[in-house]
Amino acid sequence: MHQTSSRLLRMTDDDRPFTRDFKDLFSTLIVSLPLSTHRFRFKTYPFSFASEEAINNLGSLKFSQSNRMPDPKDPSRIVTTTTTTTFSMAKEMARSVCQRFMDARFIELADGKSMPVFPLKGCLWQLTPKGIHILERFCQRNGIQQEHVLKLLNSPYNTMRLVILERDPKTDKLSQDKFTTEVLFRRFVGTTPNVKASTSISDNDSVSDYQDGVTGVKLADSRKIYDKVIKMSFTGKCAVDWLLDCCTTVERAETYEVCTMFVQHGLIQSVLEDRVYIQQNPAGKDFQPTKNAVYIITDKGKRVAGWLEAERVSLGERSTDGTINSTARSNSAVRNHSPRGHTDQRETNTTRLQAILNDPALRLLYREFLRETVCEENLTFYLDVTAFNENFNSLDLSKPDAVRETLAAAYGLYNAFLAPGSPCELNIDHPLRQDMASRMTRAVARDDTSMYTSLKEVAALFDRAQSQVFKLMAGDSVPKFIRTQKYIEVAGDILDDERLASGGSMHRSASRGAR
């Protein structure tokens, strides 16, 4: 079985490649490169590549994903299902794409110097920790086993734990609600302040502090601004550097949006504006991404980060004289709360999971929890099938290529998650696995009508698999997730806001411990 797909990068309304397509293109390029040791100016650089190699390979990229399995009807016969994706582009376009990879902080000059423009030749490049993390996720999903890639992923250079930002699947825009912003903010500042002894250390261009994605933005212990000494401050440029290096964002403009949200939600505030920047960019009044703009973390930001302990007490926890009844505190209301919905003591894990999947902030936390418990593939598959179904249901049957592309995507999903021995093989029941193998190893006719019929059969099987994975998450990981402190805190914040919105001045519920 062989399905081919010639990919065009999906573009957003503001003429930016969809983030997932962009990361897949980058990873496909890196897999195609030798990543060998190069000698440059009397030094050697492992896992490096030249500008010319990247540009030439982008001119004609091909990525194949295969899976070999016994034929369900005849175990002595081995059937191979393969999907091949190709990219092709002119040399100048290839250089422009490499420029975007550099701007997104996927790659950097091997000698550590900076360069504003990606050159056609003459420079040596290495992957950043961010680029390695993106490559690792791609290889895990697609079962990449090339030796030169595995050596890089198993090397000491692989140190990053990126924040996977939540996006709208149709527009690719970042989720900007209050709670998602606060979850990201906690990662941005870290569990403890990353304080540097001097402004020269905190403001330098080195990003060695951001190798793991867990350490927060660099803060100057004290900074003199006019006649005042400001404690624990950071520049706009430092904020942008952290977000570019530690999140899945691929555009500087997106980092400006995130920092603007931090300001608007009262998590950080300006202590020194860059008025020149504001004059040139009036939209940057709230946040300026420069070395001349200085910010501090507000008391609210410190409470959200867990640096300061805050109490939240419900009406039910107050005695008749208005004092706090400390023994009445309980997190049960939070655990039984359906975010963005209503409180229901009879709520099931199924409804909790649906609420988590529908809420960007909780979905981000849930993904990180699943990553820590080594079962993130369940959520990834569930969301990928949802996206696949949306694409399938909106197919334009007058375009034969659309059916062929969607069928190729289906084989890609199957080879990644459902085929025997696949890299992210899911735990589904045996009858469904047999039905899947039988359908996916059966020949697909080349005429359009038969191809669409095959696609409908595959989509129905994916629905069955998605339903099983949903039940597995609801029964296994959700009960553990809702007991975590992070879930309790965020779900409690959502509950508090909904109560305030419906009851005006209602007191806050549940107690918040140090994070």
XYZ file of C-alpha atoms in Angstrom:
515
model
C 0.000 0.000 0.000
C 1.455 3.338 -0.973
C -0.144 6.756 -0.662
C 1.690 9.878 -1.812
C 1.108 13.431 -0.717
C 2.641 16.573 -2.173
C 2.326 19.149 0.569
C 1.580 22.824 0.270
C 2.155 24.704 3.493
C -1.150 25.966 4.842
C -0.977 29.717 5.360
C -2.765 31.830 7.962
C -4.658 35.034 7.238
C -1.529 37.040 8.080
C 0.530 35.043 5.544
C 2.330 32.826 8.053
C 2.724 29.046 7.683
C 0.611 26.990 10.084
C 2.869 26.185 13.014
C 2.485 22.425 12.776
C 3.225 22.344 9.032
C 6.202 24.617 9.604
C 7.627 22.342 12.325
C 7.025 19.252 10.183
C 8.874 20.870 7.276
C 11.795 21.747 9.558
C 11.962 18.223 10.993
C 11.736 16.648 7.552
C 14.675 18.786 6.430
C 16.786 17.876 9.453
C 16.129 14.144 8.984
C 17.376 14.509 5.382
C 20.681 16.119 6.438
C 23.774 14.107 7.464
C 24.305 16.161 10.680
C 27.985 15.283 10.727
C 30.957 16.827 12.499
C 32.416 19.821 10.623
C 35.654 21.676 11.213
C 35.385 25.451 11.046
C 38.048 27.982 12.031
C 40.147 25.466 13.957
C 37.183 24.074 15.929
C 34.971 21.057 15.364
C 31.184 21.177 15.630
C 29.188 17.921 15.978
C 25.696 17.488 14.496
C 26.185 20.461 12.184
C 25.291 21.272 8.585
C 26.186 23.916 6.009
C 23.874 26.556 4.532
C 24.271 24.975 1.084
C 23.174 21.554 2.362
C 19.966 22.933 3.851
C 19.044 24.969 0.770
C 19.790 22.152 -1.669
C 17.818 19.599 0.364
C 14.817 21.910 0.659
C 14.731 22.036 -3.134
C 13.423 18.463 -3.213
C 12.448 16.959 0.131
C 10.875 13.541 0.459
C 9.686 11.911 3.644
C 8.397 8.321 3.766
C 6.659 6.622 6.670
C 6.293 2.840 6.441
C 4.927 0.017 8.530
C 5.341 -3.717 7.871
C 2.786 -6.151 9.247
C 1.345 -9.605 8.554
C -1.720 -9.721 6.342
C -4.661 -10.441 8.721
C -6.053 -12.939 6.178
C -2.722 -14.606 5.460
C -0.109 -14.236 8.247
C 2.597 -15.682 6.005
C 2.271 -12.623 3.754
C 3.852 -9.329 4.851
C 2.089 -6.120 3.811
C 3.852 -2.760 3.903
C 1.844 0.460 4.135
C 3.771 3.565 3.176
C 2.992 7.266 2.999
C 5.394 9.558 1.180
C 5.271 13.321 1.593
C 7.257 15.579 -0.728
C 8.121 19.262 -0.545
C 9.778 21.214 -3.336
C 10.742 24.868 -3.710
C 13.050 27.205 -5.599
C 16.436 28.172 -4.149
C 15.439 31.670 -3.027
C 12.285 30.318 -1.397
C 14.422 27.674 0.346
C 16.704 30.401 1.689
C 13.656 32.328 2.919
C 12.352 29.218 4.716
C 15.757 28.717 6.380
C 15.582 32.344 7.467
C 12.275 31.559 9.193
C 13.848 28.525 10.884
C 16.590 30.784 12.201
C 14.145 33.482 13.345
C 12.043 30.822 15.110
C 15.143 29.775 17.073
C 15.206 26.266 15.615
C 18.804 26.659 14.418
C 21.763 28.880 15.249
C 25.265 29.514 13.953
C 27.611 26.835 15.226
C 30.124 29.398 16.510
C 27.451 31.118 18.610
C 27.524 34.407 16.728
C 24.405 36.136 15.489
C 23.511 36.897 11.887
C 20.420 38.812 10.694
C 20.130 37.080 7.303
C 20.477 33.398 6.433
C 23.207 33.237 3.730
C 23.150 31.045 0.631
C 26.526 29.557 1.554
C 29.574 29.787 3.786
C 28.074 29.228 7.259
C 27.802 26.280 9.618
C 24.636 25.610 11.641
C 23.509 23.537 14.615
C 20.105 22.886 16.136
C 19.123 24.821 19.249
C 17.683 22.908 22.236
C 14.276 24.077 20.971
C 14.972 22.699 17.497
C 16.111 19.365 18.964
C 12.927 19.076 21.039
C 10.741 19.716 17.972
C 12.732 17.141 16.006
C 12.358 14.608 18.838
C 8.552 14.939 18.916
C 8.424 14.515 15.134
C 10.620 11.397 15.271
C 8.588 9.854 18.092
C 5.374 10.340 16.155
C 6.729 9.086 12.843
C 9.018 6.300 14.024
C 12.238 7.852 12.692
C 15.141 5.526 13.463
C 18.006 6.953 11.384
C 21.234 6.519 13.309
C 22.522 10.086 12.847
C 19.235 11.508 14.178
C 19.082 9.160 17.171
C 22.662 10.085 18.114
C 21.631 13.754 18.319
C 18.443 13.004 20.298
C 20.410 10.852 22.766
C 23.185 13.424 23.147
C 23.701 15.934 25.989
C 22.464 18.648 23.596
C 18.865 17.428 24.046
C 17.927 19.410 27.173
C 14.744 21.334 26.374
C 11.198 20.825 27.621
C 9.158 23.177 25.472
C 5.850 24.736 26.430
C 3.395 23.438 23.802
C 1.198 26.480 23.166
C -2.500 25.911 22.512
C -3.782 27.132 19.129
C -7.060 27.435 17.282
C -6.986 24.503 14.797
C -8.675 26.561 12.044
C -6.812 29.870 12.310
C -3.603 28.743 14.098
C -3.950 31.746 16.415
C -2.755 31.421 19.993
C -5.326 30.871 22.738
C -5.463 34.174 24.601
C -7.938 33.568 27.418
C -6.987 34.542 30.952
C -6.389 31.033 32.288
C -4.199 29.842 29.414
C -2.200 33.061 29.817
C -1.709 32.356 33.529
C -0.590 28.758 32.898
C 2.004 30.020 30.413
C 3.006 32.814 32.808
C 3.873 30.292 35.520
C 6.344 28.662 33.145
C 7.594 32.082 32.035
C 8.632 33.159 35.544
C 9.534 29.706 36.896
C 8.734 28.106 40.234
C 11.458 30.262 41.822
C 12.884 33.601 40.614
C 15.844 33.319 38.208
C 17.690 36.261 39.764
C 21.036 37.477 38.421
C 23.466 39.474 40.544
C 23.827 42.325 38.068
C 22.000 43.942 35.165
C 24.881 43.099 32.822
C 24.371 39.376 33.486
C 20.572 39.508 33.327
C 20.476 41.616 30.156
C 23.154 39.870 28.111
C 22.279 38.014 24.930
C 23.305 34.591 26.193
C 20.424 32.132 26.304
C 22.365 29.456 28.195
C 19.935 29.953 31.093
C 17.100 28.782 28.863
C 18.388 25.338 27.957
C 15.664 23.422 29.812
C 12.452 25.443 29.392
C 11.837 25.178 33.142
C 14.078 28.010 34.355
C 12.227 31.332 34.301
C 13.088 34.594 32.596
C 16.320 36.262 33.787
C 15.730 38.936 36.462
C 18.148 41.653 37.574
C 18.483 41.618 41.365
C 18.480 45.417 41.390
C 18.388 48.016 38.646
C 18.706 51.768 39.020
C 16.132 53.719 37.005
C 16.514 57.467 37.462
C 16.509 57.955 41.253
C 14.907 54.631 42.135
C 16.294 51.134 42.638
C 13.992 48.513 41.146
C 14.158 44.955 42.458
C 13.779 41.857 40.268
C 13.193 43.486 36.877
C 13.598 42.269 33.302
C 13.737 43.877 29.892
C 11.283 43.450 27.041
C 14.019 41.775 25.013
C 14.648 39.192 27.781
C 10.940 38.322 27.802
C 10.909 37.799 24.033
C 14.095 35.702 24.176
C 12.569 33.366 26.779
C 9.358 32.875 24.814
C 11.192 32.252 21.544
C 13.541 29.725 23.136
C 11.166 27.883 25.467
C 7.793 27.834 23.664
C 6.524 26.446 20.369
C 5.951 29.950 19.012
C 7.647 30.494 15.645
C 7.178 34.255 15.177
C 8.520 37.198 17.171
C 5.177 38.953 16.692
C 3.518 36.164 18.668
C 5.859 36.754 21.599
C 4.791 40.410 21.597
C 1.155 39.253 21.787
C 1.912 36.981 24.740
C 3.747 39.689 26.682
C 0.962 42.153 25.937
C -1.461 39.631 27.472
C 0.773 39.417 30.561
C 0.461 43.207 30.921
C -3.276 43.337 30.231
C -3.995 40.577 32.766
C -2.006 42.459 35.417
C 0.793 39.900 35.737
C 3.627 42.258 34.794
C 3.861 46.033 34.629
C 6.155 48.551 33.027
C 8.583 50.584 35.131
C 10.359 52.129 32.162
C 8.806 52.574 28.715
C 10.753 52.710 25.468
C 9.142 55.892 24.135
C 11.096 55.787 20.879
C 9.680 52.352 20.130
C 6.148 53.507 20.983
C 6.470 56.482 18.624
C 7.499 54.151 15.814
C 5.014 51.396 16.789
C 1.878 52.900 18.381
C 0.383 49.408 18.843
C 3.252 48.640 21.247
C 2.056 50.944 24.007
C 1.420 48.076 26.463
C 4.641 46.169 25.740
C 7.916 47.068 24.040
C 10.244 44.154 23.109
C 13.480 46.107 23.547
C 16.416 46.374 25.941
C 15.293 49.871 26.892
C 11.890 48.764 28.203
C 11.906 47.427 31.774
C 9.211 45.411 33.562
C 8.538 43.922 36.963
C 6.277 41.106 38.106
C 3.218 42.418 39.947
C 1.942 41.099 43.275
C -0.823 39.370 41.324
C 1.825 37.831 39.065
C 3.759 36.605 42.094
C 0.614 35.026 43.540
C -0.212 33.346 40.223
C 3.389 32.088 40.016
C 3.169 30.741 43.577
C 5.900 33.025 44.881
C 3.410 34.567 47.307
C 0.824 32.484 49.137
C -2.758 33.629 48.676
C -5.940 32.567 50.373
C -9.242 32.132 48.619
C -12.195 31.550 50.912
C -15.759 30.706 49.913
C -18.906 32.013 51.600
C -19.431 28.531 52.980
C -16.119 28.737 54.821
C -17.170 31.803 56.808
C -18.788 31.539 60.212
C -21.754 33.696 61.211
C -19.463 36.448 62.508
C -17.649 36.668 59.185
C -14.417 35.017 60.312
C -12.811 32.189 58.364
C -13.668 28.676 59.417
C -10.342 27.034 58.546
C -11.626 23.496 59.072
C -14.278 23.974 56.370
C -11.803 24.369 53.545
C -12.021 21.714 50.893
C -10.940 21.220 47.347
C -13.889 18.961 46.611
C -15.861 21.764 44.967
C -12.953 22.356 42.633
C -12.545 18.679 41.824
C -16.246 18.357 41.110
C -16.321 21.441 38.970
C -16.696 21.368 35.228
C -14.682 24.367 33.932
C -16.671 26.731 31.733
C -19.775 24.896 32.895
C -21.694 24.239 36.097
C -20.915 22.534 39.380
C -22.346 19.039 39.555
C -21.541 16.709 42.429
C -22.445 13.749 40.199
C -20.001 14.762 37.503
C -18.206 11.833 35.914
C -14.666 11.500 34.641
C -16.143 11.508 31.135
C -17.623 14.976 31.581
C -14.439 16.139 33.311
C -12.359 14.991 30.347
C -14.687 16.722 27.905
C -14.337 19.916 29.922
C -10.539 19.560 29.917
C -10.448 19.003 26.148
C -12.635 22.066 25.582
C -10.589 24.366 27.818
C -7.225 25.565 26.421
C -5.649 26.187 29.836
C -6.587 22.787 31.258
C -5.713 21.077 27.972
C -2.217 22.575 28.151
C -1.791 21.332 31.729
C -3.235 17.935 30.834
C -0.787 17.563 27.947
C 2.135 18.296 30.278
C 0.773 15.787 32.816
C 0.480 13.105 30.126
C 3.994 13.871 28.917
C 5.313 13.344 32.457
C 3.421 10.040 32.740
C 4.585 8.929 29.269
C 1.188 8.658 27.583
C 0.891 11.936 25.678
C 0.180 9.984 22.479
C -3.414 9.394 23.664
C -4.223 13.103 23.651
C -2.268 13.711 20.440
C -4.188 10.979 18.627
C -7.545 12.192 19.936
C -6.899 15.753 18.734
C -5.414 14.573 15.422
C -8.522 12.498 14.666
C -10.710 15.495 15.505
C -8.734 17.567 12.983
C -8.865 14.710 10.456
C -12.663 14.472 10.795
C -13.066 18.202 10.268
C -11.003 17.934 7.102
C -12.882 14.821 5.947
C -16.312 16.367 6.563
C -15.422 19.484 4.572
C -13.930 17.655 1.571
C -14.604 19.124 -1.857
C -15.320 15.990 -3.893
C -14.898 17.924 -7.129
C -11.165 17.947 -6.356
C -9.787 14.386 -6.619
C -6.480 15.470 -5.105
C -8.296 16.440 -1.900
C -9.544 12.874 -1.389
C -6.095 11.481 -2.173
C -4.428 13.889 0.271
C -6.893 13.018 3.029
C -6.405 9.296 2.455
C -2.638 9.785 2.657
C -3.152 11.634 5.960
C -5.217 8.683 7.192
C -2.386 6.251 6.420
C -0.003 8.591 8.213
C -2.199 8.519 11.332
C -2.513 4.748 11.129
C 1.232 4.181 10.768
C 1.978 6.535 13.667
C -0.594 5.349 16.220
C -2.455 2.176 15.273
C -0.325 -0.182 13.163
C 1.393 -3.051 15.033
C 4.777 -1.802 16.226
C 4.004 1.827 15.368
C 6.096 4.447 17.213
C 3.182 5.697 19.343
C 1.105 2.515 19.357
C -2.140 2.985 21.259
C -3.885 0.557 23.550
C -7.050 -0.374 21.602
C -8.976 -3.632 21.763
C -8.057 -6.597 19.581
C -11.197 -6.683 17.354
C -10.739 -3.041 16.393
C -7.030 -3.568 15.774
C -7.885 -6.464 13.455
C -10.522 -4.415 11.622
C -7.992 -1.609 11.227
C -5.287 -3.904 9.881
C -7.733 -5.559 7.492
C -8.912 -2.221 6.073
C -5.512 -0.545 5.897
C -3.786 -3.475 4.196
C -6.506 -3.826 1.573
C -5.760 -2.360 -1.841
C -7.252 1.057 -2.597
C -8.719 1.447 -6.075
C -7.486 4.369 -8.109
C -10.858 5.671 -9.305
C -12.251 8.603 -7.314
C -15.482 6.942 -6.185
C -13.768 3.850 -4.782
C -11.114 5.969 -3.126
C -13.763 8.041 -1.335
C -15.547 4.852 -0.239
C -12.277 3.610 1.262
C -11.815 6.949 3.010
C -15.280 6.737 4.591
C -14.496 3.261 5.920
C -11.225 4.478 7.407
C -12.902 7.518 8.986
C -15.469 5.235 10.672
C -12.658 3.098 12.105
C -10.867 6.205 13.376
C -14.063 7.247 15.161
C -14.135 3.879 16.934
C -10.471 4.213 17.910
C -10.966 7.775 19.105
C -13.893 6.673 21.271
C -11.771 3.946 22.872
C -8.898 6.341 23.539
C -11.321 8.843 25.095
C -12.634 6.149 27.468
C -9.071 5.120 28.305
C -8.086 8.696 29.221
C -11.296 9.250 31.201
C -10.838 6.041 33.167
C -7.094 6.114 33.728
C -5.338 9.487 33.473
C -8.140 11.952 34.325
C -8.693 10.659 37.910
C -4.941 11.103 38.532
C -4.784 14.484 36.779
C -7.618 16.087 38.757
C -5.767 15.269 41.980
C -2.724 17.309 40.936
C -2.180 20.682 42.559
C -1.905 22.441 39.194
C -5.334 21.221 38.070
C -6.940 22.133 41.399
C -5.503 25.647 41.230
C -6.492 26.391 37.637
C -9.927 24.780 37.908
C -10.426 26.729 41.140
C -9.524 29.980 39.422
C -12.046 29.238 36.666
C -14.730 28.422 39.245
C -14.002 31.617 41.167
C -14.299 33.767 38.058
C -17.587 32.158 37.084
C -18.964 32.692 40.591
C -17.863 36.310 40.566
C -19.439 36.804 37.154
C -22.731 35.307 38.297
C -22.773 36.566 41.882
C -21.036 39.926 41.787
C -18.944 40.274 44.948
C -18.942 36.623 45.983
C -15.891 35.632 47.990
C -13.274 33.403 46.466
C -13.399 29.642 47.075
C -10.854 27.064 48.125
C -7.396 27.748 49.413
C -4.394 28.180 47.219
C -1.182 26.672 48.436
C 2.253 27.532 47.254
C 2.822 26.188 43.773
